[in-house]
Amino acid sequence: MQTFHAGFEPGYPPVRVCFGAGIRHSVGAEMETLALQSGMVLTTPEQASQGDAVLSALGSRGHSLFSRATMHTPVEITEAALKAAVGADCLIAIGGGSTIGLAKAMALRSDLPQIVLPTTYAGSEATPVLGQTANGVKETLRSPKVQPQVILYDAELVATLPVRMTVTSGLNAMAHAIEALYSQDRNPLSNQLAIAGIRVFSEGLPRVVADPGDLEARKETQFGSWLCGAVLAQVGMALHHKLCHTLGGSFNLPHAQTHAIMLPHSASYNAKEAEAELAQVAEIFGGSVGPGLYDFAASLGAPLALKELGLAESDLDKAAELAVKNPYWNPRPIEQGAIRELLQQAWEGRRPA
Ligand code: NAD
């Protein structure tokens, strides 16, 4: 294997990353280390009880619970949360990408430090990237100001993630790593992180599906989540992410499920042009990239067809048209006809050839 590389900039910001079942109980100690006095806890409405438990355990270091985090990080919610944060000197986000997105959006505007406890595998905690929505338009920005300072991966928190969401969220994380392997600005470190992340999920996801309460397997998969998130922080994404952003942004399809369905198809689209870069992926998934990923997803009970998410077949022409506009760099040229066929295949849930 060739390991020499003339030079690259990994550019990771200093982040403290800890793993362990029950590590949420050390939020107070983390605050003490950083000389923080008053933490505002953030969750979605569905996870308010997890937030409440952490807030109560903080005692006098607890400021309040704000439990209105929601998908796509609307600016109005960020502004309401900032009003409620008066007197807080740090943010404690407990949740998936939506809650972490709220913490990032608040940090961007206030410079409040963030301690985050991820409860899905989406990986936002490991990136300096924020997607937020104003007047129905989603914008994505990259700033060191939004990168959380402390990440506490508590296996007991992710163990409550329902099995179906566990599977789609894991595939969402794997999609970051797979696209990173053929990214235009990939480097030797991003390649190693990506392969490690894919391996962790290929072994760990079947284990957490078989036993969602297996905390060792949950811990392993959370490590995979950090690996795949750290890769997303480093390199640009390609066709797969463009397709998912189009389907999510213009047709309101759910984030993780859309990634899970599209991954075998987008990887298959690029399989020939990125054959060398994806060789280890093919090896992990039984000899082929697209069909291998499809069989892996099917074996875990993942949704396989866009029609299951409520997308109408009549929307596919529009989706193909939008997906080829302002395309991201991709190893294989983006052709509208081929993308339309890819979308048809994903809509029907057919196994890629
Ligand atoms: P999410 O945060 O939207 O969560 C989905 C639902 O699952 C919510 O109702 C949530 O409360 C619930 N949930 C989460 N964890 C749970 C648990 N352990 N137990 C029970 N319920 C739980 O889902 P997500 O897929 O993590 O995040 C998606 C969002 O994150 C998207 O908006 C996406 O754009 C963003 N994202 C951003 C980045 C980035 O780097 N900026 C990276 C990945 C994803």
XYZ file of C-alpha atoms and ligand atoms in Angstrom:
397
model
C 0.000 0.000 0.000
C 1.296 3.463 -0.873
C 1.372 5.689 2.217
C 3.593 8.601 1.106
C 1.782 11.844 0.387
C 3.413 15.123 -0.566
C 1.407 17.185 1.923
C -2.050 18.059 3.167
C -3.736 20.089 5.884
C -5.843 18.004 8.278
C -7.059 21.222 9.970
C -8.887 19.652 12.906
C -9.910 22.155 15.590
C -9.138 21.174 19.196
C -12.125 19.138 20.381
C -12.417 16.952 23.469
C -14.111 13.645 22.572
C -15.103 11.095 25.265
C -16.985 7.802 25.084
C -18.727 5.732 27.740
C -22.025 4.422 29.026
C -23.218 6.962 31.615
C -20.762 9.677 30.562
C -23.631 12.187 30.544
C -23.143 12.290 34.320
C -19.822 14.063 33.786
C -21.313 17.167 32.127
C -20.914 19.050 35.453
C -17.250 18.013 35.685
C -16.652 19.140 32.092
C -18.201 22.510 32.945
C -15.987 22.787 35.993
C -12.861 22.089 33.920
C -13.851 24.858 31.528
C -14.814 27.185 34.440
C -18.431 27.343 33.243
C -21.176 28.138 35.758
C -24.543 28.005 34.030
C -25.504 25.516 31.300
C -28.609 25.759 29.136
C -29.799 22.315 28.036
C -31.238 21.896 24.512
C -33.409 19.060 23.176
C -36.285 18.368 20.791
C -39.761 18.121 22.380
C -39.496 14.301 22.098
C -36.261 14.203 24.106
C -37.224 16.743 26.784
C -37.173 14.090 29.524
C -33.533 13.189 28.703
C -32.715 16.905 28.900
C -34.594 17.331 32.147
C -32.616 14.517 33.768
C -29.295 16.129 32.802
C -30.497 19.564 33.927
C -31.580 18.233 37.341
C -28.246 16.458 37.810
C -26.403 19.739 37.156
C -27.936 21.322 40.261
C -26.760 24.929 40.635
C -24.829 24.703 37.326
C -28.096 24.156 35.437
C -29.618 27.242 33.769
C -32.759 25.935 32.027
C -34.132 23.467 29.493
C -35.107 24.661 26.016
C -36.880 21.759 24.304
C -38.000 23.257 20.980
C -35.158 22.125 18.694
C -36.543 21.005 15.341
C -35.498 19.884 11.851
C -33.691 22.294 9.504
C -32.731 24.721 12.332
C -35.229 27.536 11.663
C -33.817 30.969 12.557
C -36.959 31.863 14.578
C -36.310 28.966 16.974
C -32.653 29.990 17.307
C -33.714 33.536 18.168
C -36.253 32.328 20.733
C -33.622 30.077 22.308
C -31.098 32.938 22.478
C -33.660 35.098 24.305
C -34.198 32.302 26.816
C -30.414 31.849 27.211
C -29.792 35.168 28.981
C -27.506 34.418 31.932
C -26.271 31.063 30.568
C -22.542 30.725 29.863
C -22.660 27.465 27.879
C -24.946 25.229 25.826
C -25.527 21.520 26.431
C -27.153 19.823 23.428
C -28.657 16.348 23.890
C -29.946 14.900 20.631
C -29.323 14.310 16.965
C -28.363 16.677 14.168
C -31.420 18.874 14.727
C -30.611 19.667 18.356
C -26.892 19.993 17.692
C -27.796 22.299 14.783
C -29.644 24.575 17.227
C -26.618 24.684 19.557
C -24.356 25.523 16.613
C -26.691 28.251 15.366
C -26.760 29.777 18.864
C -22.965 29.521 19.205
C -22.524 31.286 15.868
C -24.458 34.273 17.202
C -23.306 34.278 20.831
C -19.912 32.526 21.030
C -21.308 30.356 23.849
C -19.230 27.169 24.224
C -20.982 23.872 23.470
C -20.940 20.525 25.239
C -22.850 18.037 23.066
C -24.237 14.573 23.780
C -25.152 12.994 20.421
C -28.051 10.534 20.433
C -28.009 9.577 16.737
C -25.151 8.718 14.355
C -25.529 11.723 11.995
C -22.141 13.162 12.990
C -22.923 16.897 13.096
C -21.095 17.203 16.439
C -17.780 16.519 14.675
C -18.104 19.238 12.023
C -17.749 23.027 11.814
C -20.738 23.006 9.440
C -24.192 24.456 10.091
C -27.335 24.190 7.980
C -30.076 26.637 8.965
C -33.341 27.847 7.449
C -34.596 31.422 7.050
C -37.845 32.195 5.196
C -38.018 28.600 3.980
C -34.534 28.690 2.408
C -31.816 26.448 3.857
C -28.256 27.774 3.804
C -25.140 25.874 4.785
C -22.102 27.579 6.249
C -18.748 26.498 7.611
C -17.217 28.323 10.590
C -14.921 27.320 13.455
C -17.406 29.213 15.694
C -19.968 26.416 15.352
C -17.668 23.481 16.174
C -18.620 22.114 19.628
C -15.753 22.121 22.153
C -16.690 18.918 24.025
C -18.410 15.785 22.657
C -19.644 13.187 25.142
C -20.810 9.980 23.456
C -23.030 8.175 25.968
C -24.026 4.700 24.740
C -27.060 4.743 27.071
C -28.452 7.814 25.285
C -28.186 6.331 21.782
C -29.609 3.002 23.017
C -33.090 4.607 23.088
C -32.922 5.354 19.346
C -35.552 3.101 17.727
C -34.098 0.293 15.591
C -35.328 1.676 12.264
C -33.800 5.080 13.025
C -30.633 3.380 14.244
C -30.255 1.729 10.844
C -31.001 4.817 8.747
C -28.815 7.028 10.937
C -25.920 4.553 10.664
C -26.267 4.465 6.873
C -26.371 8.280 6.895
C -23.004 8.282 8.695
C -21.572 5.714 6.272
C -22.623 7.917 3.347
C -20.263 10.671 4.586
C -17.375 8.195 4.632
C -18.144 6.622 1.257
C -18.305 9.980 -0.499
C -15.139 11.064 1.304
C -13.232 8.190 -0.321
C -13.717 9.649 -3.802
C -13.843 13.283 -2.723
C -11.839 15.722 -4.821
C -9.911 16.926 -1.745
C -9.464 13.559 0.001
C -6.163 13.009 1.791
C -4.429 10.001 3.386
C -5.898 10.772 6.807
C -9.471 11.232 5.550
C -9.145 7.934 3.644
C -8.071 6.076 6.785
C -10.835 7.635 8.896
C -13.432 6.845 6.248
C -12.489 3.174 5.869
C -12.343 2.750 9.646
C -15.803 4.335 9.995
C -17.321 2.110 7.296
C -15.814 -1.009 8.885
C -17.112 -0.070 12.342
C -20.665 0.309 11.030
C -20.515 -2.772 8.794
C -19.739 -4.833 11.893
C -21.571 -2.793 14.551
C -24.931 -2.041 12.921
C -25.986 -5.727 12.670
C -25.087 -6.066 16.355
C -27.196 -3.095 17.513
C -30.100 -4.211 15.338
C -29.937 -7.696 16.893
C -29.758 -6.209 20.385
C -30.472 -2.456 20.593
C -29.480 -2.450 24.273
C -25.981 -3.888 23.599
C -24.005 -0.995 25.062
C -20.642 -2.276 23.795
C -21.963 -2.363 20.233
C -23.568 1.056 20.765
C -20.199 2.406 21.938
C -18.472 0.960 18.864
C -21.034 2.489 16.529
C -20.717 5.852 18.289
C -16.999 5.696 17.554
C -17.976 5.044 13.933
C -20.190 8.095 14.095
C -17.279 10.261 15.217
C -15.012 8.795 12.497
C -17.550 9.485 9.756
C -18.370 12.958 11.148
C -14.668 13.826 11.371
C -14.321 12.880 7.697
C -17.293 15.054 6.758
C -15.549 17.934 8.530
C -12.472 17.517 6.339
C -13.486 16.960 2.742
C -16.142 17.938 0.231
C -19.130 15.728 -0.604
C -20.396 14.764 -4.065
C -23.438 13.420 -5.953
C -24.978 11.499 -3.056
C -25.182 14.554 -0.788
C -26.446 16.743 -3.641
C -29.254 14.246 -4.341
C -30.187 14.024 -0.650
C -30.127 17.814 -0.217
C -32.400 18.132 -3.261
C -34.840 15.495 -2.016
C -34.829 16.906 1.525
C -34.892 20.589 0.606
C -37.379 20.554 -2.276
C -39.570 17.548 -1.456
C -39.302 17.584 2.350
C -38.125 13.982 2.595
C -36.699 12.950 5.995
C -32.920 13.275 6.323
C -31.582 9.915 7.518
C -34.102 7.748 5.635
C -33.330 9.544 2.367
C -29.597 9.003 2.848
C -30.211 5.330 3.631
C -32.245 4.746 0.466
C -30.007 6.741 -1.878
C -26.611 5.422 -0.743
C -26.490 2.146 -2.754
C -27.658 3.991 -5.880
C -25.302 6.970 -5.696
C -22.357 4.701 -4.802
C -23.274 2.465 -7.728
C -23.399 5.482 -10.065
C -19.786 6.281 -9.139
C -18.525 2.713 -8.744
C -16.698 2.470 -12.087
C -15.064 5.913 -12.129
C -14.010 5.532 -8.472
C -13.214 1.828 -8.669
C -9.793 2.104 -7.015
C -11.008 4.476 -4.292
C -13.975 2.216 -3.461
C -12.102 -1.100 -3.706
C -12.058 -1.601 0.069
C -15.781 -0.801 0.276
C -16.487 -3.508 -2.304
C -14.348 -5.910 -0.277
C -16.258 -5.115 2.953
C -19.660 -5.607 1.300
C -19.129 -8.916 -0.442
C -17.408 -7.890 -3.659
C -19.537 -5.055 -5.034
C -20.272 -1.485 -3.977
C -23.885 -0.694 -5.008
C -25.432 -4.187 -4.749
C -23.332 -4.911 -1.650
C -24.583 -1.787 0.150
C -28.161 -2.524 -0.964
C -28.007 -6.068 0.440
C -26.458 -4.761 3.676
C -29.250 -2.158 4.075
C -31.924 -4.755 3.227
C -30.522 -7.217 5.756
C -30.955 -4.553 8.463
C -34.557 -3.779 7.507
C -33.742 -0.311 6.116
C -36.300 1.418 3.893
C -35.278 0.738 0.283
C -37.640 2.793 -1.877
C -38.275 6.547 -2.089
C -41.960 5.781 -2.678
C -42.064 4.508 0.927
C -41.250 8.078 2.040
C -44.244 9.497 0.171
C -42.420 10.908 -2.893
C -44.692 10.848 -5.965
C -43.343 9.235 -9.144
C -44.423 12.385 -10.978
C -41.863 14.355 -8.886
C -38.895 12.417 -10.286
C -38.439 14.580 -13.415
C -38.324 17.731 -11.296
C -35.965 16.069 -8.801
C -33.567 15.058 -11.598
C -33.666 18.567 -13.042
C -32.897 20.171 -9.659
C -30.203 17.625 -8.823
C -28.164 18.419 -11.928
C -28.329 22.200 -11.348
C -25.171 23.635 -9.721
C -23.782 20.119 -9.300
C -21.173 19.304 -6.656
C -17.904 17.935 -8.046
C -18.339 14.198 -8.749
C -15.989 11.522 -10.106
C -18.475 10.588 -12.850
C -20.012 13.391 -14.905
C -23.551 14.229 -13.817
C -25.920 13.494 -16.722
C -29.596 14.296 -16.303
C -30.790 11.134 -18.089
C -28.625 8.865 -15.958
C -29.661 10.714 -12.782
C -33.335 10.359 -13.770
C -32.782 6.599 -14.158
C -30.954 6.429 -10.812
C -33.908 8.202 -9.148
C -36.394 5.831 -10.791
C -34.437 2.858 -9.469
C -34.299 4.383 -5.957
C -38.001 5.289 -6.085
C -38.961 1.715 -6.937
C -36.387 0.290 -4.518
C -34.696 -1.864 -7.167
C -31.308 -3.426 -6.386
C -28.623 -1.538 -8.376
C -27.115 -3.599 -11.188
P -32.808 14.470 14.323
O -31.880 15.171 15.226
O -33.682 15.314 13.456
O -33.699 13.461 15.170
C -34.829 12.819 14.593
C -35.836 12.455 15.693
O -35.289 11.412 16.498
C -36.122 13.614 16.648
O -37.482 13.582 16.998
C -35.261 13.281 17.850
O -35.748 13.834 19.051
C -35.343 11.768 17.861
N -34.212 11.134 18.541
C -32.905 11.416 18.357
N -32.156 10.622 19.136
C -33.007 9.820 19.817
C -32.817 8.794 20.775
N -31.606 8.387 21.139
N -33.909 8.206 21.289
C -35.149 8.557 20.875
N -35.387 9.515 19.967
C -34.325 10.133 19.442
O -32.057 13.440 13.359
P -30.578 13.407 12.749
O -30.677 12.510 11.597
O -29.578 13.126 13.788
O -30.296 14.885 12.282
C -30.746 15.379 11.046
C -30.356 16.838 10.887
O -28.964 17.003 11.160
C -30.580 17.345 9.475
O -31.143 18.640 9.526
C -29.183 17.404 8.878
O -29.057 18.367 7.872
C -28.351 17.729 10.099
N -26.948 17.277 9.968
C -25.989 18.235 9.988
C -24.664 17.875 9.878
C -23.604 18.939 9.919
O -22.433 18.626 9.875
N -23.977 20.204 10.016
C -24.295 16.531 9.757
C -25.294 15.564 9.746
C -26.642 15.949 9.864
